[in-house]
PDB file of C-alpha atoms (C1' of nucleotides) in Angstrom:
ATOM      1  CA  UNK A   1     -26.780 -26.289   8.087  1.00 48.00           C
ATOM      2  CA  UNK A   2     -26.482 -23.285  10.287  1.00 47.00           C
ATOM      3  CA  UNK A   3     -22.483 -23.855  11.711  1.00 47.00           C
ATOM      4  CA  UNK A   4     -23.697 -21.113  14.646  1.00 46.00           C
ATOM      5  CA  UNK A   5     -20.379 -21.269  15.742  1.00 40.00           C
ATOM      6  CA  UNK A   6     -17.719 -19.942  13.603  1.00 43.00           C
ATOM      7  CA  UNK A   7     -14.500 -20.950  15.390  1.00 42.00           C
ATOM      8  CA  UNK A   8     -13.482 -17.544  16.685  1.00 47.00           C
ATOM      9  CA  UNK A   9      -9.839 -18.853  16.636  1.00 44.00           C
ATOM     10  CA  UNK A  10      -9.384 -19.744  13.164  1.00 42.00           C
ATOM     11  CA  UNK A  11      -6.559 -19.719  11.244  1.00 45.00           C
ATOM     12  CA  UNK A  12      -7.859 -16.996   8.898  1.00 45.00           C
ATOM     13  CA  UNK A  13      -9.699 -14.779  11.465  1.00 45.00           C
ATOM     14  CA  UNK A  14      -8.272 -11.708  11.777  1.00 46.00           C
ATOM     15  CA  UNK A  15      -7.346 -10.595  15.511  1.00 47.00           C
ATOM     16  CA  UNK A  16      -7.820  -7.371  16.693  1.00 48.00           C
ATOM     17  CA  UNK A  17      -5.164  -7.271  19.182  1.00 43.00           C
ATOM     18  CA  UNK A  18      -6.598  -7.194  22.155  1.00 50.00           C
ATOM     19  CA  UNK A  19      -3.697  -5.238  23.169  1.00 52.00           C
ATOM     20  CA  UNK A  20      -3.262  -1.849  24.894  1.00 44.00           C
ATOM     21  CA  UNK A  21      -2.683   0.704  22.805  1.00 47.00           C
ATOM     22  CA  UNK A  22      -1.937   1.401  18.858  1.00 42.00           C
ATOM     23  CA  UNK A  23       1.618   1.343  19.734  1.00 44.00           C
ATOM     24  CA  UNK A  24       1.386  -2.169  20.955  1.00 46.00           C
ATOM     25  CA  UNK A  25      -0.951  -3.397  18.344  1.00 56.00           C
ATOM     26  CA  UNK A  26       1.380  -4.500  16.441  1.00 67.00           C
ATOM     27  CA  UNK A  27      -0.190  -6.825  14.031  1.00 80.00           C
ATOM     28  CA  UNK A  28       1.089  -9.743  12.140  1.00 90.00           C
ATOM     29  CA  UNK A  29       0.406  -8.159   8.855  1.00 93.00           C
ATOM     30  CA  UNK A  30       2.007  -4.950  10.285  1.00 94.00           C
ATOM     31  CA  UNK A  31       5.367  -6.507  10.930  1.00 92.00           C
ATOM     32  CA  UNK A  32       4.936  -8.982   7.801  1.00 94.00           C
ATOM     33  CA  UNK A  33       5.140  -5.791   6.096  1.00 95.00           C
ATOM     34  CA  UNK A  34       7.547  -3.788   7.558  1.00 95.00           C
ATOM     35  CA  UNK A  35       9.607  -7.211   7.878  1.00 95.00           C
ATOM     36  CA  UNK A  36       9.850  -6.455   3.999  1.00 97.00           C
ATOM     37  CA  UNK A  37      10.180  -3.770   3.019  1.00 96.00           C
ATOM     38  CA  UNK A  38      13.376  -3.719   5.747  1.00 96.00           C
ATOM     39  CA  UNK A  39      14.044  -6.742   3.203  1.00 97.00           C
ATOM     40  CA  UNK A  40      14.766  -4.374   0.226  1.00 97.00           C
ATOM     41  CA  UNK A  41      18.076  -4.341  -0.696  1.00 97.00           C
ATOM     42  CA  UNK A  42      20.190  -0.946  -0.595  1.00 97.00           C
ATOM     43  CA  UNK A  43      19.850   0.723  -3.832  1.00 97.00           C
ATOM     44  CA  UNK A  44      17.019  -0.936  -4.794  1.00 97.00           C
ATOM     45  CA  UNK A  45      13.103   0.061  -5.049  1.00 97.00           C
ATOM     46  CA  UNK A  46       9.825  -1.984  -4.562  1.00 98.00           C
ATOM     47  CA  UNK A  47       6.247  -0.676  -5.243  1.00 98.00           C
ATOM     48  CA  UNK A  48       3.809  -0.641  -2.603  1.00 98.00           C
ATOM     49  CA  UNK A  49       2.207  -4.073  -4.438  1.00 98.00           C
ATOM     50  CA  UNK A  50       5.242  -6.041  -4.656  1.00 98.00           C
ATOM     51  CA  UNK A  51       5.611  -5.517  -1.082  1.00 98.00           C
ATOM     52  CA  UNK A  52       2.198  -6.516  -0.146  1.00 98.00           C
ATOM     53  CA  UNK A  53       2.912  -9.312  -2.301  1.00 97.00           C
ATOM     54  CA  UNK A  54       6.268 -10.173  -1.113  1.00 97.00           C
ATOM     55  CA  UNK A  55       4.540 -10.186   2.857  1.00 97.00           C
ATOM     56  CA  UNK A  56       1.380 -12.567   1.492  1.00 96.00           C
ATOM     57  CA  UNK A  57      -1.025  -9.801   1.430  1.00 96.00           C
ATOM     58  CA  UNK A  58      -1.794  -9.886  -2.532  1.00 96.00           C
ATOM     59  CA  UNK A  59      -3.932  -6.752  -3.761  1.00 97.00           C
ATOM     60  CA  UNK A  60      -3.486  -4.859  -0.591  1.00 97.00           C
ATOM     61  CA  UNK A  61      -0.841  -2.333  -1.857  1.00 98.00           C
ATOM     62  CA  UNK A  62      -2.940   0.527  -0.052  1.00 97.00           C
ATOM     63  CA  UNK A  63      -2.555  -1.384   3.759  1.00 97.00           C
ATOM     64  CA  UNK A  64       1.498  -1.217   2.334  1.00 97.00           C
ATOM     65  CA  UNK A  65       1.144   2.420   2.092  1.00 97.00           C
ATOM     66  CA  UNK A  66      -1.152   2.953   5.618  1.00 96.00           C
ATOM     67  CA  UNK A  67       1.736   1.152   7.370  1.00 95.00           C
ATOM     68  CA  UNK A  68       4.636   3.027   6.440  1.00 96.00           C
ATOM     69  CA  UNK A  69       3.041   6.223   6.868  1.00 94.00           C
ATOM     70  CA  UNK A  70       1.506   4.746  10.428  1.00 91.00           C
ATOM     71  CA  UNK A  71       4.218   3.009  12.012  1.00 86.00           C
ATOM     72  CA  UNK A  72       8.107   3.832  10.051  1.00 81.00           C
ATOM     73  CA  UNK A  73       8.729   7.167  11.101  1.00 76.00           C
ATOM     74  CA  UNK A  74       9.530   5.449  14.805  1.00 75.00           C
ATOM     75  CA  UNK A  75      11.695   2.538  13.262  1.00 81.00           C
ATOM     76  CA  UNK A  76      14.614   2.176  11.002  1.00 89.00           C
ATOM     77  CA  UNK A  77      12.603   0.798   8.308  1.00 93.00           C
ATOM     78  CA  UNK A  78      13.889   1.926   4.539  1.00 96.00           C
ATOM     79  CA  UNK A  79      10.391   3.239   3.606  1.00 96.00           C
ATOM     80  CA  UNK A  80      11.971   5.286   0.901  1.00 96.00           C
ATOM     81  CA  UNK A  81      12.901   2.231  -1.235  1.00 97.00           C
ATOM     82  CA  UNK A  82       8.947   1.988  -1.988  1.00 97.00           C
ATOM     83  CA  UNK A  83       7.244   3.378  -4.449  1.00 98.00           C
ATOM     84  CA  UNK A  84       4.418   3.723  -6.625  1.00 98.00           C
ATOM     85  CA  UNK A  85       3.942   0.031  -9.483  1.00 97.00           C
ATOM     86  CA  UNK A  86       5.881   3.070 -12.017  1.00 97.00           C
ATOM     87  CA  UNK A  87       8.614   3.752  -9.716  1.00 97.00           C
ATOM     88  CA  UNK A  88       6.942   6.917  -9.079  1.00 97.00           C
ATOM     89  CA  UNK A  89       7.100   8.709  -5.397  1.00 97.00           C
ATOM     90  CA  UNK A  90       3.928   8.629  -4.450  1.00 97.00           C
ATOM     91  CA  UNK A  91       4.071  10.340  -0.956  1.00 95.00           C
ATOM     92  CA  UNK A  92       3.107  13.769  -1.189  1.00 93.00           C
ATOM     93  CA  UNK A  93       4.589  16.702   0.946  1.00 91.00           C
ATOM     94  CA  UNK A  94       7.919  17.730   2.193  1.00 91.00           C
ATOM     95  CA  UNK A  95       8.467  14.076   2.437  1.00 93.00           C
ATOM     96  CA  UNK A  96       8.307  13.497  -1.340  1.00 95.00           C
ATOM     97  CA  UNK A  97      11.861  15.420  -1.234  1.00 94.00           C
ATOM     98  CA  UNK A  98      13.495  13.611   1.467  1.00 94.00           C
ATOM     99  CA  UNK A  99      12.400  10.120   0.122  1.00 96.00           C
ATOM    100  CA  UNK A 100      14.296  11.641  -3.293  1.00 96.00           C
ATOM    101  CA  UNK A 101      17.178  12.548  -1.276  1.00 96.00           C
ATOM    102  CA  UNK A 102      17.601   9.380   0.987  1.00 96.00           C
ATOM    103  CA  UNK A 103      17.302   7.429  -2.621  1.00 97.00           C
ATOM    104  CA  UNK A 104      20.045   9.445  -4.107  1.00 97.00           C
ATOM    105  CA  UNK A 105      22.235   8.928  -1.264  1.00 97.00           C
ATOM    106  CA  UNK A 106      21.552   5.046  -2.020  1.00 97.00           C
ATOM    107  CA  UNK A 107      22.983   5.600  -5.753  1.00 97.00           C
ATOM    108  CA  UNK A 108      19.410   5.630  -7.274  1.00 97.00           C
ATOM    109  CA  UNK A 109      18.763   7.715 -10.287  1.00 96.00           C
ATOM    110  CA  UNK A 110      15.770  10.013  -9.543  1.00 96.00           C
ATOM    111  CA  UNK A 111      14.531  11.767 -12.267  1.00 95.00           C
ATOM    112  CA  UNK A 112      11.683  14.207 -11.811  1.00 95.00           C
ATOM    113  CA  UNK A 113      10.126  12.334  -9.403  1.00 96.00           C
ATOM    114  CA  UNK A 114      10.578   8.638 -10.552  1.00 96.00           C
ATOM    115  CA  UNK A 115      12.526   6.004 -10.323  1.00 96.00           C
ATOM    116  CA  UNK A 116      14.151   3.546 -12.892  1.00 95.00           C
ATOM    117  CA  UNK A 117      12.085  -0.324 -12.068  1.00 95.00           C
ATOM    118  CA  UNK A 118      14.238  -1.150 -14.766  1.00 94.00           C
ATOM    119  CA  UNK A 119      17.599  -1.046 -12.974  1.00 95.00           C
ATOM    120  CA  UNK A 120      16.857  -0.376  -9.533  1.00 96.00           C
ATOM    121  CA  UNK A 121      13.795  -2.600  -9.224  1.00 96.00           C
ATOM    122  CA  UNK A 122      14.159  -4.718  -6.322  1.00 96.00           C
ATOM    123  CA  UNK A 123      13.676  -8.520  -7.516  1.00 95.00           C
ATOM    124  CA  UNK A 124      13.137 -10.631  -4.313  1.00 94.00           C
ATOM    125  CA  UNK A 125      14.041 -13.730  -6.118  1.00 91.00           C
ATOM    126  CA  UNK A 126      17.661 -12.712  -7.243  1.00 91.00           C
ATOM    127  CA  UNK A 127      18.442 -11.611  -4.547  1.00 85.00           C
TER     128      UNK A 127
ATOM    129  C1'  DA B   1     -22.857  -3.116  10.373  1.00 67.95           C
ATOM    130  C1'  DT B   2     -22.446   1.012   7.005  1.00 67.95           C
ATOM    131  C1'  DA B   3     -19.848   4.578   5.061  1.00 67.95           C
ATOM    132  C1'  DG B   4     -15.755   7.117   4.273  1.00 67.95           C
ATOM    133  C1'  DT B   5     -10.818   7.103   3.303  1.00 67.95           C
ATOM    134  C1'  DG B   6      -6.117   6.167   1.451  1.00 67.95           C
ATOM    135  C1'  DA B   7       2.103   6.688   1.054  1.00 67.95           C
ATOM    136  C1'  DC B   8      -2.253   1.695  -4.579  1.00 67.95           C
ATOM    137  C1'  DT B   9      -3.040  -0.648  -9.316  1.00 67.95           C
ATOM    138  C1'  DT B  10      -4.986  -1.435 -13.567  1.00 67.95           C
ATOM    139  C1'  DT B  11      -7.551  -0.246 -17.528  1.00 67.95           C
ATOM    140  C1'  DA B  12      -9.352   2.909 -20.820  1.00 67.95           C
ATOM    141  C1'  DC B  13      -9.159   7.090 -23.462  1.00 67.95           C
TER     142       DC B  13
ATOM    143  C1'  DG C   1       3.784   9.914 -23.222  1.00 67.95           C
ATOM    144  C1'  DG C   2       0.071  11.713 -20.190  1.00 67.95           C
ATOM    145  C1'  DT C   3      -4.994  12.032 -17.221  1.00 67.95           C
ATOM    146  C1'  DA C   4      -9.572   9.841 -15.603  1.00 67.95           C
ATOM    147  C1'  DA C   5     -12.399   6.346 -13.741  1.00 67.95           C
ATOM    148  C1'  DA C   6     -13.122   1.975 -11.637  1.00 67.95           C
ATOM    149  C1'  DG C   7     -11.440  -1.771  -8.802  1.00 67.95           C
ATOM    150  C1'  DC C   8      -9.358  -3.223  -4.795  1.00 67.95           C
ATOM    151  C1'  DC C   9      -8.306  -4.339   0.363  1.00 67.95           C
ATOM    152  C1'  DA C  10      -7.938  -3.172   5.019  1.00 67.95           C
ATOM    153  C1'  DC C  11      -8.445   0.484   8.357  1.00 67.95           C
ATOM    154  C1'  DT C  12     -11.311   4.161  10.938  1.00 67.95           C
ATOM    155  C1'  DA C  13     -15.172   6.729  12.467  1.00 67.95           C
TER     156       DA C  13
END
DNA sequence: ATAGTGACTTTAC
DNA sequence: GGTAAAGCCACTA
């Protein structure tokens, strides 16, 4: 039967921050997110998925990617530790180089634009 | 509400 | 080992 009313304030109903402005909308799945990836360990890497998976957003890797290049450059988040599901930089630009750079000056190997998963891969439950 | 877009991922060749 | 196309989810216009 026709539930007309679909509880506005459920559990699973996304807000929309009724907030001021975008630098106040700072959404739950925003700082789930950037809650993580400031989770990665120094010298370590995480792809864009893992970290969506890590912050309970499975399959939205791309909302990983929005985020950092929406709201990091204003915090001290290590947005450099993610990359693409290869280890690949994805980030394009001048950027690409300094997310190589910041890497390096972590002690990770960075070889023609990717990253070792295999010994720099970030695994959230050894940690 | 529909359509376009993207710092993604997976699958197929 | 590559590139190409489809799938995917949330955001934006």
């Amino acid at each position: 039967m026709a539930r007309r009313i679909q509880s506005k304030a459920g559990p699973k109903t996304r807000r929309k921050a009724p907030v001021s402005r975008a630098e106040a909308m700072q959404d739950e799945r925003v700082q789930r997110v950037l809650a993580t990836v400031d989770a990665i360990p120094k010298g370590k890497v995480a792809s864009y998925g893992q970290v969506a998976e890590e912050a309970g957003l499975p399959r939205s890797a791309r909302f990983v990617g929005s985020v950092l290049g929406r709201f990091v450059a204003k915090r001290g988040v290590p947005w450099h530790r993610v990359l693409g599901s290869d280890g690949t930089i994805r980030v394009q630009g001048g950027i690409a180089r300094d997310q190589a750079r910041l890497l390096r000056a972590e002690g990770v190997t960075v070889t023609n634009g990717r990253v070792k998963l295999r010994e720099c891969g970030w695994d959230p439950d050894a940690d």
